[in-house]
mmCIF file of C-alpha atoms in Angstrom:
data_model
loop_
_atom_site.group_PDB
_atom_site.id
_atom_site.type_symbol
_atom_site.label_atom_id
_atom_site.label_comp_id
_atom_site.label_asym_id
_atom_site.label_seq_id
_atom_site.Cartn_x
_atom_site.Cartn_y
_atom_site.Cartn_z
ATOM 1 C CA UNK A 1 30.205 10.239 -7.229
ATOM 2 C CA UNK A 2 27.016 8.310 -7.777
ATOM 3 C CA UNK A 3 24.138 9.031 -5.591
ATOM 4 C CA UNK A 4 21.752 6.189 -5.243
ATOM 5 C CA UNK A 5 17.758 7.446 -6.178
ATOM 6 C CA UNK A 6 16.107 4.417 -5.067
ATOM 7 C CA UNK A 7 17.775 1.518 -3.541
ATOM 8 C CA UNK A 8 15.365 -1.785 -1.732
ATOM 9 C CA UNK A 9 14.607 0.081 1.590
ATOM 10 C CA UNK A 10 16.024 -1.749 4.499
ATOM 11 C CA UNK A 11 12.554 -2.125 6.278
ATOM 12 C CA UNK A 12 11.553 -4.837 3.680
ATOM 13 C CA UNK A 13 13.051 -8.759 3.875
ATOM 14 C CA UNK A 14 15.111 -10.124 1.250
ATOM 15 C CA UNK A 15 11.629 -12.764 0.804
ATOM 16 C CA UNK A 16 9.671 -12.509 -2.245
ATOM 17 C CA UNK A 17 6.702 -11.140 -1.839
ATOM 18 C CA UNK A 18 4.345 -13.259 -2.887
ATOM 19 C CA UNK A 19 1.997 -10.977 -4.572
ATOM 20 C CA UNK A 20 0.105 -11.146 -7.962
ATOM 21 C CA UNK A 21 2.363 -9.300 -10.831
ATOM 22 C CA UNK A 22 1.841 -5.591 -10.193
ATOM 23 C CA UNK A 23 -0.480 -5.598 -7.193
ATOM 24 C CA UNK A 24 -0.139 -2.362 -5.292
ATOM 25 C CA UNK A 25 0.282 -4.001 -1.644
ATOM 26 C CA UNK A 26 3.932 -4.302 -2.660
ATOM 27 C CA UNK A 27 4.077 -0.440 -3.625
ATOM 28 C CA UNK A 28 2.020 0.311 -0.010
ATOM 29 C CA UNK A 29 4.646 -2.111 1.614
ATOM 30 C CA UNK A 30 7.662 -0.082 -0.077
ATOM 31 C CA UNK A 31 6.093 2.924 1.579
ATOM 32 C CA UNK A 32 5.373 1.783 5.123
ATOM 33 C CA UNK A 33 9.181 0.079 5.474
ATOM 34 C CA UNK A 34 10.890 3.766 3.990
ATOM 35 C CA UNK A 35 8.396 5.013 6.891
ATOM 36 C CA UNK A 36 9.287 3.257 9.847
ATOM 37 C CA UNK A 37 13.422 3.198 8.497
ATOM 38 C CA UNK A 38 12.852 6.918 8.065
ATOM 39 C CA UNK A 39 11.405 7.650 11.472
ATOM 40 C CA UNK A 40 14.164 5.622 13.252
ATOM 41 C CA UNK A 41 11.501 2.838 14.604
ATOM 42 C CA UNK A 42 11.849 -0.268 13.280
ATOM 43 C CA UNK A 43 13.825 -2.115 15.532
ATOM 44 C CA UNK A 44 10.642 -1.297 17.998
ATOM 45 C CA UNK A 45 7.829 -2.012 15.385
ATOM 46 C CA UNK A 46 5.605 -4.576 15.599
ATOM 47 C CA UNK A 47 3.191 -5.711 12.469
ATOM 48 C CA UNK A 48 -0.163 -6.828 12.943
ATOM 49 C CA UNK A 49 -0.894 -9.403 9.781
ATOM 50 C CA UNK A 50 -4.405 -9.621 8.939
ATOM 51 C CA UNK A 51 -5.619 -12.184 6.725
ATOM 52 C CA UNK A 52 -5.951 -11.782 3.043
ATOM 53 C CA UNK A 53 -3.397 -11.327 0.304
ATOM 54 C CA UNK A 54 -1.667 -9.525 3.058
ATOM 55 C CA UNK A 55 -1.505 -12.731 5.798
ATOM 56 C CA UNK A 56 2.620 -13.022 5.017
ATOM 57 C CA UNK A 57 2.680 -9.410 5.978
ATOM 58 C CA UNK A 58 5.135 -10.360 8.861
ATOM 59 C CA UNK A 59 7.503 -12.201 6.458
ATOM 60 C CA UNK A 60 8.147 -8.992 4.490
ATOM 61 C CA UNK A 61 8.374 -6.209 7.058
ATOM 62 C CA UNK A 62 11.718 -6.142 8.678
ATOM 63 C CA UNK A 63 10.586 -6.190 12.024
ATOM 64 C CA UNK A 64 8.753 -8.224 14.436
ATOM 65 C CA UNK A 65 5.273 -9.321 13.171
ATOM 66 C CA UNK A 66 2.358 -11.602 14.477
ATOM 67 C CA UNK A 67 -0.571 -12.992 12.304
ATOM 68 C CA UNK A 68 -4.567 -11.883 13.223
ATOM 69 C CA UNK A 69 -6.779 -14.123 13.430
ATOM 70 C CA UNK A 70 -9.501 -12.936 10.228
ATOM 71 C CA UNK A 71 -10.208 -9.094 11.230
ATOM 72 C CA UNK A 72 -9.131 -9.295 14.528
ATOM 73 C CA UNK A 73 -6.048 -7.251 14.245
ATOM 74 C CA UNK A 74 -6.954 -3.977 15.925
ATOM 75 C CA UNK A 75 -7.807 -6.850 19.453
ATOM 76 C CA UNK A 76 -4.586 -7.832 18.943
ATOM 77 C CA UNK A 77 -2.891 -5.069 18.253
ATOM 78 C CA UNK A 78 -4.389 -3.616 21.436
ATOM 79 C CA UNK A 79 -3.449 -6.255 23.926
ATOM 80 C CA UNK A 80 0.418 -5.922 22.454
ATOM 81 C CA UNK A 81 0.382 -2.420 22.530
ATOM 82 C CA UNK A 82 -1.197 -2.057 26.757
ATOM 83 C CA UNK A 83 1.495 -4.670 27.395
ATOM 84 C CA UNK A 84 4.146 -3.041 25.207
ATOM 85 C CA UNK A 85 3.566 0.644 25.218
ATOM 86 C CA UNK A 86 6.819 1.448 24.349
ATOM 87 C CA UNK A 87 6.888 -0.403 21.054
ATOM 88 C CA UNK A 88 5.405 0.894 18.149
ATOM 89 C CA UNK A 89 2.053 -1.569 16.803
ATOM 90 C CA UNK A 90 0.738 -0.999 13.300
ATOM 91 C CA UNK A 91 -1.841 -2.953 11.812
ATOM 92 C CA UNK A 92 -1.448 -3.991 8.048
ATOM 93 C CA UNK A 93 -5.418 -4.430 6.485
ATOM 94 C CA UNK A 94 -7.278 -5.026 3.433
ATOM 95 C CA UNK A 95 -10.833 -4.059 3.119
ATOM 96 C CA UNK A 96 -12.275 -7.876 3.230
ATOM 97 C CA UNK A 97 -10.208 -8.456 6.820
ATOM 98 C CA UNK A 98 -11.386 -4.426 8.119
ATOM 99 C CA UNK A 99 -14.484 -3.411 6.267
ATOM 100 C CA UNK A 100 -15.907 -6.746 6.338
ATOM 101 C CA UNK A 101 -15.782 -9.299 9.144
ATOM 102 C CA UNK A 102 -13.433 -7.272 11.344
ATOM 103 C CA UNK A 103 -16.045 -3.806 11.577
ATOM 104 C CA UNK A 104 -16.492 -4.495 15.237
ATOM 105 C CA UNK A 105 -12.848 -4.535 15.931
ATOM 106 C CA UNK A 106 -11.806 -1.647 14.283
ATOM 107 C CA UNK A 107 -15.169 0.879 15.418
ATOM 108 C CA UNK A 108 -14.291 -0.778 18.966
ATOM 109 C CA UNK A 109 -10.705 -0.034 18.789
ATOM 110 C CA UNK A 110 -11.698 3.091 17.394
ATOM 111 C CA UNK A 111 -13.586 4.517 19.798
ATOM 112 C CA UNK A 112 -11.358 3.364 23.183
ATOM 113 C CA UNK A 113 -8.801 5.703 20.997
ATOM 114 C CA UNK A 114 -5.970 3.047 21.197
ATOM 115 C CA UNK A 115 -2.882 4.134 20.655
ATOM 116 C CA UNK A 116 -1.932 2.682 17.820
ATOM 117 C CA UNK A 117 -1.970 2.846 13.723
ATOM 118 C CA UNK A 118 -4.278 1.146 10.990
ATOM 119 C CA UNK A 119 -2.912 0.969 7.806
ATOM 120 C CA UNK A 120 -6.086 0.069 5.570
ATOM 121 C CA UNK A 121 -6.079 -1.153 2.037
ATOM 122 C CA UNK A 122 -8.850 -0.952 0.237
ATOM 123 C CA UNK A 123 -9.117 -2.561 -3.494
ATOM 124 C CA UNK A 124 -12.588 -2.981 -3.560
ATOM 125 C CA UNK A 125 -12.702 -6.848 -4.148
ATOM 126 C CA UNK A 126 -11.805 -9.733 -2.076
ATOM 127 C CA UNK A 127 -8.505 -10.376 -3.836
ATOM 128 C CA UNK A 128 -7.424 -13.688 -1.713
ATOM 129 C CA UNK A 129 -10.133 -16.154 -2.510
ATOM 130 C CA UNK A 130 -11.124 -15.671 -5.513
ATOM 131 C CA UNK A 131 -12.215 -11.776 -6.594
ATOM 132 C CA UNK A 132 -15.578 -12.111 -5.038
ATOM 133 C CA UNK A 133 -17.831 -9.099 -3.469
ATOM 134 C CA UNK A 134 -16.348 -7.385 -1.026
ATOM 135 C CA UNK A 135 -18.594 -4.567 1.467
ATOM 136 C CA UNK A 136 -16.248 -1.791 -0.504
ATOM 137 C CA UNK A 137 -16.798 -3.029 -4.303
ATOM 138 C CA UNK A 138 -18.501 0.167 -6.062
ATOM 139 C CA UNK A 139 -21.820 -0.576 -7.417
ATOM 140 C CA UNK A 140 -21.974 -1.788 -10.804
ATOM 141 C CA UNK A 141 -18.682 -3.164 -10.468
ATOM 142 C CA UNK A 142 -18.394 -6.593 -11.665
ATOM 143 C CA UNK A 143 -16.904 -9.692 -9.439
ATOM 144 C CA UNK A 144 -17.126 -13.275 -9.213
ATOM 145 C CA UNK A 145 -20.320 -12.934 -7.186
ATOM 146 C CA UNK A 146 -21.692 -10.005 -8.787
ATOM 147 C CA UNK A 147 -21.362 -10.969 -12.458
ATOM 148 C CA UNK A 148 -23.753 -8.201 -13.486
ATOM 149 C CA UNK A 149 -22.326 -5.980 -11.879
ATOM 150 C CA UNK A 150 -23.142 -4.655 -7.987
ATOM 151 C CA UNK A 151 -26.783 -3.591 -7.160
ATOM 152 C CA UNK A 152 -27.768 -1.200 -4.859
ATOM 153 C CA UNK A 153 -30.801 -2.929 -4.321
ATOM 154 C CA UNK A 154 -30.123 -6.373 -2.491
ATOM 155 C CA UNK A 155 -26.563 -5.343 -1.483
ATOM 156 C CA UNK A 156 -26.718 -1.774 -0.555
ATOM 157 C CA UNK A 157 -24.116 0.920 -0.247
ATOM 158 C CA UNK A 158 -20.228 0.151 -0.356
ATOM 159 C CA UNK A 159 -19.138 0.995 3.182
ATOM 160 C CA UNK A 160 -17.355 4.204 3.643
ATOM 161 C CA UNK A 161 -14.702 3.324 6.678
ATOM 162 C CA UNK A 162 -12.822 6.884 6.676
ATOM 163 C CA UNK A 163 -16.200 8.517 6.494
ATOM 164 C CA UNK A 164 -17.716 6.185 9.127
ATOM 165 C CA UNK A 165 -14.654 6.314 11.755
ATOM 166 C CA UNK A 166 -14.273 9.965 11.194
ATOM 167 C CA UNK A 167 -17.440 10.295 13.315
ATOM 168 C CA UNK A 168 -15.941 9.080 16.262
ATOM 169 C CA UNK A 169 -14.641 11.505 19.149
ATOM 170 C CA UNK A 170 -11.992 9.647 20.099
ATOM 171 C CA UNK A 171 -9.907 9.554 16.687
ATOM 172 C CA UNK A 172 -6.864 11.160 16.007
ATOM 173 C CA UNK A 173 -6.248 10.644 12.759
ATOM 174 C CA UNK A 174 -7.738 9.746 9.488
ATOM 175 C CA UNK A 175 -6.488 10.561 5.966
ATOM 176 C CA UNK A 176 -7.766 8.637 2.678
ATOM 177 C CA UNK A 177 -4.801 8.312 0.074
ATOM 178 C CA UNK A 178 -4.331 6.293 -3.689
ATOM 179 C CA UNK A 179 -1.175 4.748 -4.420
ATOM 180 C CA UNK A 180 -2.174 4.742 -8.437
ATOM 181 C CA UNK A 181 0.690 6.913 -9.364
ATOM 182 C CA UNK A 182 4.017 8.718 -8.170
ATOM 183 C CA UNK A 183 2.425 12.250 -6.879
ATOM 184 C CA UNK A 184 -0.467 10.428 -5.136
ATOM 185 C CA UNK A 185 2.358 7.728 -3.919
ATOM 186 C CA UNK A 186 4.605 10.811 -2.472
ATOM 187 C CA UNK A 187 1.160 12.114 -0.278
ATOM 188 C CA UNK A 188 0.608 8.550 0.859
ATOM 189 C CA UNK A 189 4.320 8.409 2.231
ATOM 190 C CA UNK A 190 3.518 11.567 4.041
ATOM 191 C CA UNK A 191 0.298 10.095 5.484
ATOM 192 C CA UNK A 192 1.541 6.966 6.619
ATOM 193 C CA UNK A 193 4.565 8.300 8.204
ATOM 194 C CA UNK A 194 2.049 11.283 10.027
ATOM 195 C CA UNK A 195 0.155 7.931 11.171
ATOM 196 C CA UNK A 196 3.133 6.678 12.619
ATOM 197 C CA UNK A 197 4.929 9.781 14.056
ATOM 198 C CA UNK A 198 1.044 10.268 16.183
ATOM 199 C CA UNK A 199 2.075 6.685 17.809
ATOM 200 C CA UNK A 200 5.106 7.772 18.751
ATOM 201 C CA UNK A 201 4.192 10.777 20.288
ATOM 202 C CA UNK A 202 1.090 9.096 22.180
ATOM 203 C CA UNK A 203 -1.705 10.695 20.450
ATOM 204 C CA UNK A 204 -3.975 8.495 19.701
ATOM 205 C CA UNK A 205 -5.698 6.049 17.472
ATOM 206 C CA UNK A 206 -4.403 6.860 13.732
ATOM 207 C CA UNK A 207 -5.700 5.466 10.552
ATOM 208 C CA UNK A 208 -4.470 5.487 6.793
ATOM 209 C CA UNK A 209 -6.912 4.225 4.177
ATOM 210 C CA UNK A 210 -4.422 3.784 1.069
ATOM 211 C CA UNK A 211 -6.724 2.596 -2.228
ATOM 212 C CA UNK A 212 -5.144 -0.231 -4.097
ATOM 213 C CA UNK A 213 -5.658 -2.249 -7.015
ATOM 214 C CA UNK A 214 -6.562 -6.267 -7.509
ATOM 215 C CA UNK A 215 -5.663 -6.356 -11.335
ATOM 216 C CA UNK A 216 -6.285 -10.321 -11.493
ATOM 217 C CA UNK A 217 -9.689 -9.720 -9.393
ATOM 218 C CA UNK A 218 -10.638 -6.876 -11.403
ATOM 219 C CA UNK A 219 -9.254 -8.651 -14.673
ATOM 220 C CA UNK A 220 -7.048 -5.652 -16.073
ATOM 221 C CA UNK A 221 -3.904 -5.385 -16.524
ATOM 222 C CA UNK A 222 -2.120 -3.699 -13.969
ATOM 223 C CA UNK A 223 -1.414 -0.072 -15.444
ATOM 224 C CA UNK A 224 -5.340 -0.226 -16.592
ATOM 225 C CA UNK A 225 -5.996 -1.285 -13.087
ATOM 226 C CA UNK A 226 -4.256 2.088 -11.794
ATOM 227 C CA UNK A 227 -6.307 4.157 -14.209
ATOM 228 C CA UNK A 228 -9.566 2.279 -12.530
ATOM 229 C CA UNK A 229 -8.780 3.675 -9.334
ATOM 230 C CA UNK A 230 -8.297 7.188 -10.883
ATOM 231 C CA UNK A 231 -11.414 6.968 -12.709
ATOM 232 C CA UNK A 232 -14.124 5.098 -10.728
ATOM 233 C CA UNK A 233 -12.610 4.956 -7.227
ATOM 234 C CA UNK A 234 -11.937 8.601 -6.396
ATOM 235 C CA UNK A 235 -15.209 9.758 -7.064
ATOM 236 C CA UNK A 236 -16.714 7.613 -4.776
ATOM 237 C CA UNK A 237 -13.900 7.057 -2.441
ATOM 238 C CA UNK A 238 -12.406 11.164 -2.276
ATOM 239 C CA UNK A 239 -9.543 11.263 -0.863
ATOM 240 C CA UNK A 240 -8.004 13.758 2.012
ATOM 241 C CA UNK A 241 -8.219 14.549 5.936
ATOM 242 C CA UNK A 242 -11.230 13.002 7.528
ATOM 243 C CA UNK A 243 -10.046 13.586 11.198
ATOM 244 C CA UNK A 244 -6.886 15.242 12.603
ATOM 245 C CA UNK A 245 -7.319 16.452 16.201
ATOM 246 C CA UNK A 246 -3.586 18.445 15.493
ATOM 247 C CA UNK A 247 -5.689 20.624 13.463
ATOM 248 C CA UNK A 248 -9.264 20.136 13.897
ATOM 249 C CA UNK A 249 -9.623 19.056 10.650
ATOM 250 C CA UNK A 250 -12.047 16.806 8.670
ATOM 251 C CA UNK A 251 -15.377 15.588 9.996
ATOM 252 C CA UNK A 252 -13.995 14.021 13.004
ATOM 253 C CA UNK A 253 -13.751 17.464 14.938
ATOM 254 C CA UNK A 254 -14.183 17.017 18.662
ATOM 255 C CA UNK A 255 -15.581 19.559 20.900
ATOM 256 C CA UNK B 1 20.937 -12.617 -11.556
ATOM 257 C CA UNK B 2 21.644 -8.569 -11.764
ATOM 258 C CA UNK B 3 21.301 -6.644 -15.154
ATOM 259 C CA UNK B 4 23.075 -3.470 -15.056
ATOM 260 C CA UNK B 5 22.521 -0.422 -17.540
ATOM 261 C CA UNK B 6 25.098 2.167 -17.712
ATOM 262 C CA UNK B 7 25.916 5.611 -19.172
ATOM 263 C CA UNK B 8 25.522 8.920 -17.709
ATOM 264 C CA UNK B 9 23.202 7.061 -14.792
ATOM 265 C CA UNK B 10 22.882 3.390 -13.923
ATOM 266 C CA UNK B 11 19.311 0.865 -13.556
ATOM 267 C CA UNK B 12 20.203 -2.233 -11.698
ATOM 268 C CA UNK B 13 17.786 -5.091 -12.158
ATOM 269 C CA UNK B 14 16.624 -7.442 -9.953
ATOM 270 C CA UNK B 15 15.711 -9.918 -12.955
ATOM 271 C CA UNK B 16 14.622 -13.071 -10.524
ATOM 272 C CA UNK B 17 12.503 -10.879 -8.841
ATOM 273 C CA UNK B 18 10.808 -9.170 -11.647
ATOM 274 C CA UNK B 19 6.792 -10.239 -12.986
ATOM 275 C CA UNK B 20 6.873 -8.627 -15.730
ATOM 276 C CA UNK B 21 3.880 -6.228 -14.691
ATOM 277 C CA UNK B 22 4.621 -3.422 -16.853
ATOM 278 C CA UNK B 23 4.040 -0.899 -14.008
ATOM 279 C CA UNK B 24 7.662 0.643 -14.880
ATOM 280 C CA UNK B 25 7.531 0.832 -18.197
ATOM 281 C CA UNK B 26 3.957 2.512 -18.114
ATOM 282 C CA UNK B 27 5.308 5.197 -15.464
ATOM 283 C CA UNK B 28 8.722 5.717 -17.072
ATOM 284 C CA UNK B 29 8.329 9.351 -18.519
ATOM 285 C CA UNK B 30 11.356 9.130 -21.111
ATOM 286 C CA UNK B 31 9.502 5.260 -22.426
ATOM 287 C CA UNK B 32 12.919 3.698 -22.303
ATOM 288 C CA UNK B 33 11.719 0.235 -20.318
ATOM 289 C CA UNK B 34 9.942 -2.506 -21.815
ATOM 290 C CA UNK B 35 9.357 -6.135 -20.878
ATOM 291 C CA UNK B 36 12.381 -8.430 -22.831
ATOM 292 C CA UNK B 37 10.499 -10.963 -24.376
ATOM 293 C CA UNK B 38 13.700 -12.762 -25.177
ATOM 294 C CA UNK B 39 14.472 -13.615 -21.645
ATOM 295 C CA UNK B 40 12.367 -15.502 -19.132
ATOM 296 C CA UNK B 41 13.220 -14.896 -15.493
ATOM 297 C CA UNK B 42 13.078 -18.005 -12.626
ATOM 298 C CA UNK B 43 9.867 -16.833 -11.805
ATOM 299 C CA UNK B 44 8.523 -17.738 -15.471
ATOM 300 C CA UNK B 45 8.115 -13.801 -16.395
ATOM 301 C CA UNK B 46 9.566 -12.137 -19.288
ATOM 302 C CA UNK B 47 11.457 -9.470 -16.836
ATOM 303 C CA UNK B 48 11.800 -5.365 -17.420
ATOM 304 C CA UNK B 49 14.853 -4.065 -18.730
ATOM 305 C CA UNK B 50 16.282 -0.843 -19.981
ATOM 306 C CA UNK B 51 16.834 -0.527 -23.736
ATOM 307 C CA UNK B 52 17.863 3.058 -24.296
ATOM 308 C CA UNK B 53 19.563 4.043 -20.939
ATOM 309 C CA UNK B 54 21.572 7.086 -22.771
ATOM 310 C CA UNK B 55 18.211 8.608 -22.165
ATOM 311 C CA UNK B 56 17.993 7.928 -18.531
ATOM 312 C CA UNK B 57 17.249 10.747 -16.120
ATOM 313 C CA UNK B 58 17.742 9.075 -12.590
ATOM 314 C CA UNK B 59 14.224 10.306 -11.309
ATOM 315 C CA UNK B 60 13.968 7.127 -10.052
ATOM 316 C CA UNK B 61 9.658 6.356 -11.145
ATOM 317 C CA UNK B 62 10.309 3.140 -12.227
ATOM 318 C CA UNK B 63 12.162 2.042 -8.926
ATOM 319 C CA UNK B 64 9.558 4.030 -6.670
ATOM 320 C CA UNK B 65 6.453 2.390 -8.591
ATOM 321 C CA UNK B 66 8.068 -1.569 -8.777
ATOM 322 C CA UNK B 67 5.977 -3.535 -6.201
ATOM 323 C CA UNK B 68 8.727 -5.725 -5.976
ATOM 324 C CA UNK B 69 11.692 -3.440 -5.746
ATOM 325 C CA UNK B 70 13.313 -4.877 -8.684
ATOM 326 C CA UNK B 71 14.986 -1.281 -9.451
ATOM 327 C CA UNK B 72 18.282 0.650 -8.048
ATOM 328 C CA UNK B 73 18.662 3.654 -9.313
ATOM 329 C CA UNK B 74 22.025 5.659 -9.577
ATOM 330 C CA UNK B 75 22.468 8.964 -10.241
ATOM 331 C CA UNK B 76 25.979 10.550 -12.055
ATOM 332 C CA UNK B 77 28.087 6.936 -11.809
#
């Protein structure tokens, strides 16, 4: 009797995702579907698009799904979630839509404690347009805009979100996971469906920071572009528990 | 278009939706996946395939690392 490993999870579309060749937003997508099939929720899931390499976001997830205007996701996640508490409302984010021009939204969103979950991607590069400098790329990195690499000087310190959010009382949940390989793939699964199972159960405003890869933006191949991540994005991006109010974990602690 | 590799185990293929990224055959701990450079899928890729699948474990890497969930994997067909 066979046994089936891995099959296409039913939480994905049968669309093509249109996705440079081994980009790790499909791997992250994978893992959020198995998620919400696994936790019995997506027929009550709505996903929050953002824009980026990510913007057809709704066409892949097999639930409902509504597009952000650029950063605004956590707004309009809010509004659907007040008016739809009984739905579940993620939001689906790279670091140019979150880090970048939507920081207001997501500190704001932050800090009322919505109830609802932030999935946040963060390749270091702004993938869609054209691999330029995004607030996240590590210093000395090289990108369209920063040919000689990132400067401290001039362009300052790539923003730490998990770090920064951490801070805030009002957060549940923050963990910071890799999706470079299988082990660190299997503790991202866990996070993400943590993130999720908080939303169900009304706690609070959860986020998952999940680093990623650009191999065209970063111009390596993609299996080099997971060992970048390994190599120059953990030590500056650690990864683990930056707030969880279940057990006073992380930085986040509240009093 | 479906390739299927069988023995003790089976590897489905999704060929049309392969690119060719190499992501499986990097991860795949018994190196029996490679790019066939004698095919080119509808995308324009040369797609993955299985070349040695007597030596197939089923732990399902290749499948769980695809960004494009080009893999099935079967276990004891």
């Amino acid at each position: 009797m066979a046994k089936v490993v891995y099959e296409k999870s039913r939480g994905l579309t049968d669309n093509p995702l249109s996705y440079c060749p081994g980009c790790t937003h499909g791997i992250i997508h994978k893992l959020v579907a198995e998620s919400l099939v696994e936790l019995d929720i997506l027929e009550r899931t709505i996903a929050i698009a953002p824009v980026g390499c990510s913007v057809l976001g709704y066409d892949y997830f097999n639930c409902d799904g509504v597009q952000a205007s650029h950063g605004r996701a956590p707004a309009v996640a809010t509004g659907i979630k007040r008016t739809n508490p009984d739905k579940i409302v993620f939001t689906y984010q790279g670091d140019g839509d979150l880090a970048a021009i939507g920081t207001a939204e997501i500190v704001h969103a932050a800090h009322r404690g919505e109830n609802m979950t932030v999935f946040f991607v963060n390749n270091a590069i702004y993938g869609m347009t054209g691999g330029q400098m995004a607030p996240t790329t590590l210093i000395d990195m090289k990108t369209s805009t920063s040919p000689f690499g990132r400067q401290l000087e001039g362009t300052g310190q790539p923003i730490l979100v998990s770090e920064m959010l951490s801070q805030i009382p009002s957060v549940y949940y923050i963990e910071r996971v890799a999706a470079h390989d299988i082990p660190h793939l299997t503790k991202a699964k866990e996070a993400i469906k943590k993130a999720l199972q908080n939303q169900v159960d009304g706690k609070g405003f959860s986020m998952v920071e999940i680093l990623g890869t650009c191999p065209i933006g970063w111009a390596k191949t993609p299996a080099d572009a997971m060992e970048f991540v390994k190599e120059k994005m953990l030590p500056y991006y650690p990864l683990g528990v930056y707030a969880d109010k279940a057990s006073n974990a992380g930085q986040g602690e509240v009093k | 278009m479906i390739s299927e590799y069988t023995a003790k185990h089976r590897l489905t293929f999704a060929d049309n939706l392969c690119k060719g990224c190499d992501l499986c055959a990097a991860a795949c701990p018994k190196k029996i996946i490679k790019m066939d450079k004698t095919r080119v899928n509808a995308k324009g890729y040369n797609p993955a395939m299985c070349f040695d699948i007597e030596n197939c474990i089923a732990c399902g890497i290749c499948a769980k690392i695809c960004p494009d969930s080009v893999i099935k994997v079967e276990r004891d067909v």
